[in-house]
Coordinates of C-alpha atoms and ligand atoms in Angstrom, one line a residue:
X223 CA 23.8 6.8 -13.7
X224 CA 21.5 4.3 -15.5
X225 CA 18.1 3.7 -14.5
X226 CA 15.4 1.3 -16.3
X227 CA 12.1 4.1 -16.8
X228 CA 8.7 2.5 -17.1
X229 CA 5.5 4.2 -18.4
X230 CA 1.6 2.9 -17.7
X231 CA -0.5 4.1 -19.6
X232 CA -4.2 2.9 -20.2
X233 CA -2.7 1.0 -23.5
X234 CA 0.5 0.4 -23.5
X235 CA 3.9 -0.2 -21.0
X236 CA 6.7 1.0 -22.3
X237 CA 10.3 1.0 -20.9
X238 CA 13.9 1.6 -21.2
X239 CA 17.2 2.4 -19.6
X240 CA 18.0 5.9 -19.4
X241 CA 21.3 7.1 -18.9
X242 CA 20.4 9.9 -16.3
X243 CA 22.9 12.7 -16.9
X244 CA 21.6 13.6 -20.6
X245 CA 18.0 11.5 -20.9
X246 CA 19.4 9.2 -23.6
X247 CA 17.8 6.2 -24.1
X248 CA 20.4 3.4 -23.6
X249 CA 18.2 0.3 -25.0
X250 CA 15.8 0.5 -27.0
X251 CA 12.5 1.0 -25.7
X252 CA 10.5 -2.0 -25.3
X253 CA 6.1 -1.9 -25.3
X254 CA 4.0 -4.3 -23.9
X255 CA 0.3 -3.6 -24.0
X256 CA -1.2 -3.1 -20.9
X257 CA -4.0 -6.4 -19.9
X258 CA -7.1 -6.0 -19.9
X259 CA -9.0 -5.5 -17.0
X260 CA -5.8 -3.4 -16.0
X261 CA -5.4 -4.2 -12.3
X262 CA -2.4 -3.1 -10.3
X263 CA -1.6 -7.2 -10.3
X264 CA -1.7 -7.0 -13.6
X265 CA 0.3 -4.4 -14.5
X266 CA 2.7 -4.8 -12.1
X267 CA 3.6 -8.5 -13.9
X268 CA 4.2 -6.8 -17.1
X269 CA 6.4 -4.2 -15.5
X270 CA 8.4 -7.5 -13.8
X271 CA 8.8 -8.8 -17.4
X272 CA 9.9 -5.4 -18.4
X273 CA 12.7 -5.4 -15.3
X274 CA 13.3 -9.0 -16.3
X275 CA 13.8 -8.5 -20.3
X276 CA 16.3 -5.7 -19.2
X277 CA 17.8 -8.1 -16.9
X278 CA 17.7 -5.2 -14.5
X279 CA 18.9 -5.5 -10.7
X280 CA 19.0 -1.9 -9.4
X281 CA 16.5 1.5 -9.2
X282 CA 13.3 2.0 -11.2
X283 CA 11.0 4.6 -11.9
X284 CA 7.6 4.1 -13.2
X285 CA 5.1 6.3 -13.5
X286 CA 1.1 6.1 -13.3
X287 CA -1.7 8.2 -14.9
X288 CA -2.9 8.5 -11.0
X289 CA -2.4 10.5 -7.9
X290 CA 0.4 8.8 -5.9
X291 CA 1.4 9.4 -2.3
X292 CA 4.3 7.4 -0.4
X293 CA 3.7 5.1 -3.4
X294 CA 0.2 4.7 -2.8
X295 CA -2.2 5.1 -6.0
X296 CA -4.9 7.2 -4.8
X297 CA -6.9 7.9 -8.0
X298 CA -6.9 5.9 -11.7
X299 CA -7.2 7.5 -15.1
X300 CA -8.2 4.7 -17.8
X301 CA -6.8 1.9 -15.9
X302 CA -8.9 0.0 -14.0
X303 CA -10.2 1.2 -10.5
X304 CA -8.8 -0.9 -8.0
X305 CA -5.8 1.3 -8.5
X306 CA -7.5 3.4 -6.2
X307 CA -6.0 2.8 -2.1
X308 CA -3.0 0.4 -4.3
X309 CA 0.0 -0.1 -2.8
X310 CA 1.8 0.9 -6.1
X311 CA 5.2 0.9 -4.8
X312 CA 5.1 -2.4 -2.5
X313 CA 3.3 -4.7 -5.7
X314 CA 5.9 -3.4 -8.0
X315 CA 9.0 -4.0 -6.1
X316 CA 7.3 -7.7 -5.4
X317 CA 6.7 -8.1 -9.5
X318 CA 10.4 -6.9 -10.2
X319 CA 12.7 -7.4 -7.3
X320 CA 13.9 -3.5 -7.3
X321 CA 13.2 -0.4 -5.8
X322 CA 11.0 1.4 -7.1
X323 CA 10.1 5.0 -7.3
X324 CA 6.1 5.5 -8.4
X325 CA 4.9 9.2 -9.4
X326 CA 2.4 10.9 -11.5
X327 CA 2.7 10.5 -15.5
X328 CA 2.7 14.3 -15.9
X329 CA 4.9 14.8 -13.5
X330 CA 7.1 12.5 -14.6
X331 CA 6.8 13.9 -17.9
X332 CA 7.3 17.7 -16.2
X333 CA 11.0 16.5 -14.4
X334 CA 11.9 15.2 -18.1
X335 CA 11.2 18.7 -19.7
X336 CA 12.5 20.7 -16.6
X337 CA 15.4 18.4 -16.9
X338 CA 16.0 17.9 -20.9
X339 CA 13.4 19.9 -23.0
X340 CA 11.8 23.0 -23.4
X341 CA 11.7 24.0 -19.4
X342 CA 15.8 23.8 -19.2
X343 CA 16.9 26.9 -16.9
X344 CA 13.6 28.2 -16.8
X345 CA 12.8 29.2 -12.8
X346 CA 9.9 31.0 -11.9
X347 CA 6.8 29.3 -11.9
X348 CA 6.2 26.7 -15.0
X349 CA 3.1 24.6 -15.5
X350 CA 3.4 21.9 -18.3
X351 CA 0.3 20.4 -19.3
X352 CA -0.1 17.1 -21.3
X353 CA -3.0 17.0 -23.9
X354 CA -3.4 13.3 -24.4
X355 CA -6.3 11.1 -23.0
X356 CA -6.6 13.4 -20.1
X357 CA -4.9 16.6 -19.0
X358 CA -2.0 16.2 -17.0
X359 CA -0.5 18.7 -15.2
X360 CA 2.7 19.4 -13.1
X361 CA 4.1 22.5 -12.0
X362 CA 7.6 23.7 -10.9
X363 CA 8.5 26.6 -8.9
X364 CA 12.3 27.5 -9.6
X365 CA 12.7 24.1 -11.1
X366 CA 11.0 22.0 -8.0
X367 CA 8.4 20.1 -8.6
X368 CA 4.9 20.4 -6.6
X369 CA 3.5 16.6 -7.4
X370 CA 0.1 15.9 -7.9
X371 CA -1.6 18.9 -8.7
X372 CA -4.4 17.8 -11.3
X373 CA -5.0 21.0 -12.9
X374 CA -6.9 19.3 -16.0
X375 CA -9.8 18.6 -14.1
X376 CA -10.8 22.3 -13.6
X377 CA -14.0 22.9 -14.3
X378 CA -14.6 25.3 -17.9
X379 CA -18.0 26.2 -19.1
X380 CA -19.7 23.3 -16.4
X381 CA -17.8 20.9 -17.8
X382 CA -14.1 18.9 -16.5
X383 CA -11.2 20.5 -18.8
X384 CA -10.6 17.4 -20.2
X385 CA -14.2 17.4 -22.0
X386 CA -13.2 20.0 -24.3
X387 CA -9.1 20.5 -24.5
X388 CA -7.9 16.8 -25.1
X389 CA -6.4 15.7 -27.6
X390 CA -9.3 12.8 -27.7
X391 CA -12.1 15.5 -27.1
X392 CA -10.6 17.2 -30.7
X393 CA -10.9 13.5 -32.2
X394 CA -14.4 12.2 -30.4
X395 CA -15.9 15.3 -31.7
X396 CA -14.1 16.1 -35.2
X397 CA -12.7 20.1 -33.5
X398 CA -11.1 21.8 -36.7
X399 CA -7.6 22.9 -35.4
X400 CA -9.5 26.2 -34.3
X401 CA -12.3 25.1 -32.9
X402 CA -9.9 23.1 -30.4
X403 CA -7.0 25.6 -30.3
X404 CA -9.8 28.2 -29.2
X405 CA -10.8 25.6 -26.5
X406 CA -7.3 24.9 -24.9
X407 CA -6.7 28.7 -24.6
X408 CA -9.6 29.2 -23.1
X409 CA -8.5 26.6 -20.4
X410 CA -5.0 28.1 -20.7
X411 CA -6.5 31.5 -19.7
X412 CA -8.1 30.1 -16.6
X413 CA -5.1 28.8 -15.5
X414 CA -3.4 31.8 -15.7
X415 CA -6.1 33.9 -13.9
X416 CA -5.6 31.4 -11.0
X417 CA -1.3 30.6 -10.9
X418 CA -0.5 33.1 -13.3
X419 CA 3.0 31.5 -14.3
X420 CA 5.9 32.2 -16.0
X421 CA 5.8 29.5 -19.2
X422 CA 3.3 27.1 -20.2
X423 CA 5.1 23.7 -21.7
X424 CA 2.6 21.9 -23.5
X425 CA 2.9 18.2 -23.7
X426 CA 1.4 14.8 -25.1
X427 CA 1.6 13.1 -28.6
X428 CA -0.1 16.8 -30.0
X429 CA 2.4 18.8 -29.0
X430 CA 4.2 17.7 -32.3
X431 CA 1.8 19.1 -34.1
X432 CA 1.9 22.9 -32.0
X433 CA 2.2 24.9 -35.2
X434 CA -1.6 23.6 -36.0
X435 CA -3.2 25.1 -32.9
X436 CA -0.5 27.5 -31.3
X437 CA -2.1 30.5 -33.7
X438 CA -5.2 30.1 -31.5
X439 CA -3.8 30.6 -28.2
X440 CA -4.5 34.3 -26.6
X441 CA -3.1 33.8 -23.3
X442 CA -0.2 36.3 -21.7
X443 CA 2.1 33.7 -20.7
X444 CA 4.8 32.1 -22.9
X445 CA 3.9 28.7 -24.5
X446 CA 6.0 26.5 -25.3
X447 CA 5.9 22.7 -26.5
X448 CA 7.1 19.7 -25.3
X449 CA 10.7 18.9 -26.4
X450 CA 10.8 15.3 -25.5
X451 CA 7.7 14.1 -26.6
X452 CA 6.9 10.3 -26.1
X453 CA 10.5 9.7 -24.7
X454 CA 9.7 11.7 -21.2
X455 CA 7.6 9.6 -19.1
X456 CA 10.4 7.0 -18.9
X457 CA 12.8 9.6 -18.7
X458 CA 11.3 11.5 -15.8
X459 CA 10.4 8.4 -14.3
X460 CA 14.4 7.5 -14.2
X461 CA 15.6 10.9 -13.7
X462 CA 13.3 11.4 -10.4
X463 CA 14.6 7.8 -9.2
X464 CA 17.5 9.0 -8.9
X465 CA 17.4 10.8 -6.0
X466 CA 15.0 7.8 -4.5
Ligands
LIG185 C1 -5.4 12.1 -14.4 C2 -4.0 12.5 -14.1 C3 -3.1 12.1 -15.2 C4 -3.6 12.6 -16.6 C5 -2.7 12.1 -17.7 C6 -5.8 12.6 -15.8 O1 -7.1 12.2 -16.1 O2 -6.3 12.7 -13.5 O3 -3.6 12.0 -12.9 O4 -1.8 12.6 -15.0 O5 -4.9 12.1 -16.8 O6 -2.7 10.7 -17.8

């Protein structure tokens, strides 16, 4: 089955058709930048000149850097904050004239890797964390997802996770590759003192660059990286429309 992902992120909206039995992109993937002040209006125009580019008449899935239940947004993560009580689903259907399924980037990102990457066949309990602007999280137990869990906000050393084991944290505040790999292990640790799981899959444009921080991790779980990269927000998004 086809189905046209879309990705918001604070930057940029990016989307493609995915064929949904391997993750392949079918187009190529188009980016628009995402308007400035980003308000669910906004953003959900660019995602109807997305569907519309596509000439798409038929499922979507996009995701949002936000909590989102029964397609309501109920938190925002560098997009603006009227996201917050948005009817996600109902202004995106409007904007594009298709059903649409709205989840959680990371989650999003976790079906793609569960589905595609580096989580294939794994059951148990796996936790896949994306190191980007934020932390996203989403976990699976025996490949099911359990949405909008929000684990990068726990609270290390007095401060939110995402302070110190972000990819923009190790930028903002020049981290050497130790400094910042001894940072996300720490936050890896505390993970696994509270859900102790199977494998950690870790995600985000980083993850490409595992071998430089990987030496640094001390947890007991398994890590692995992130297979699909920047490809598996639009494909989870179009994978977990699927069953929509
Ligand atoms: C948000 C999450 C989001 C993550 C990645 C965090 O700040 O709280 O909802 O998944 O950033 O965008």
């Amino acid at each position: 089955m086809q189905v046209l992902g879309v990705d918001i992120g604070g930057s940029g909206i990016k989307g493609a058709i995915v064929d949904t039995t391997d993750g392949a992109f079918v187009t190529e993937r188009l980016r628009i930048e995402t308007p400035q002040p980003s308000k669910p209006e906004a953003v959900a125009a660019v995602v109807g000149d997305i569907s519309a580019h596509f000439d798409w008449n038929s499922a979507i899935g996009c995701t949002v850097p936000a909590v989102v239940k029964r397609g309501v947004t109920m938190t925002a993560a560098n997009v603006d904050s009227t996201w917050i009580g948005a009817d996600a689903k109902g202004l995106l259907e409007t904007a594009t004239g298709n059903p649409v399924l709205v989840l959680n980037d990371a989650d999003a990102a976790g079906v793609a890797e569960m589905k595609f990457g580096a989580g294939r066949e794994r059951d148990g309990l796996v936790a896949i964390l994306t190191l980007g602007t934020g932390i996203g999280s989403s976990l699976f137990i025996d490949g099911r997802l359990v949405p909008n869990t929000e684990l990068g906000h726990l609270i290390i050393r007095g401060k939110d996770a995402e302070e110190r084991a972000t990819d923009r944290a190790r930028q903002q505040r020049g981290y050497s590759w130790k400094q910042w790999g001894k940072r996300v292990s720490e936050y890896l640790e505390y993970l696994e003192s509270l859900i102790t799981p199977d494998l950690f899959i870790i995600g985000g444009g980083v993850s490409k660059r595992h071998q430089k921080f990987f030496p640094y991790l001390k947890c007991q779980t398994e890590v692995l990286p992130a297979q699909l990269r920047n490809r598996a927000g639009i494909v989870g998004a179009a994978v977990a429309a699927v069953d929509m």
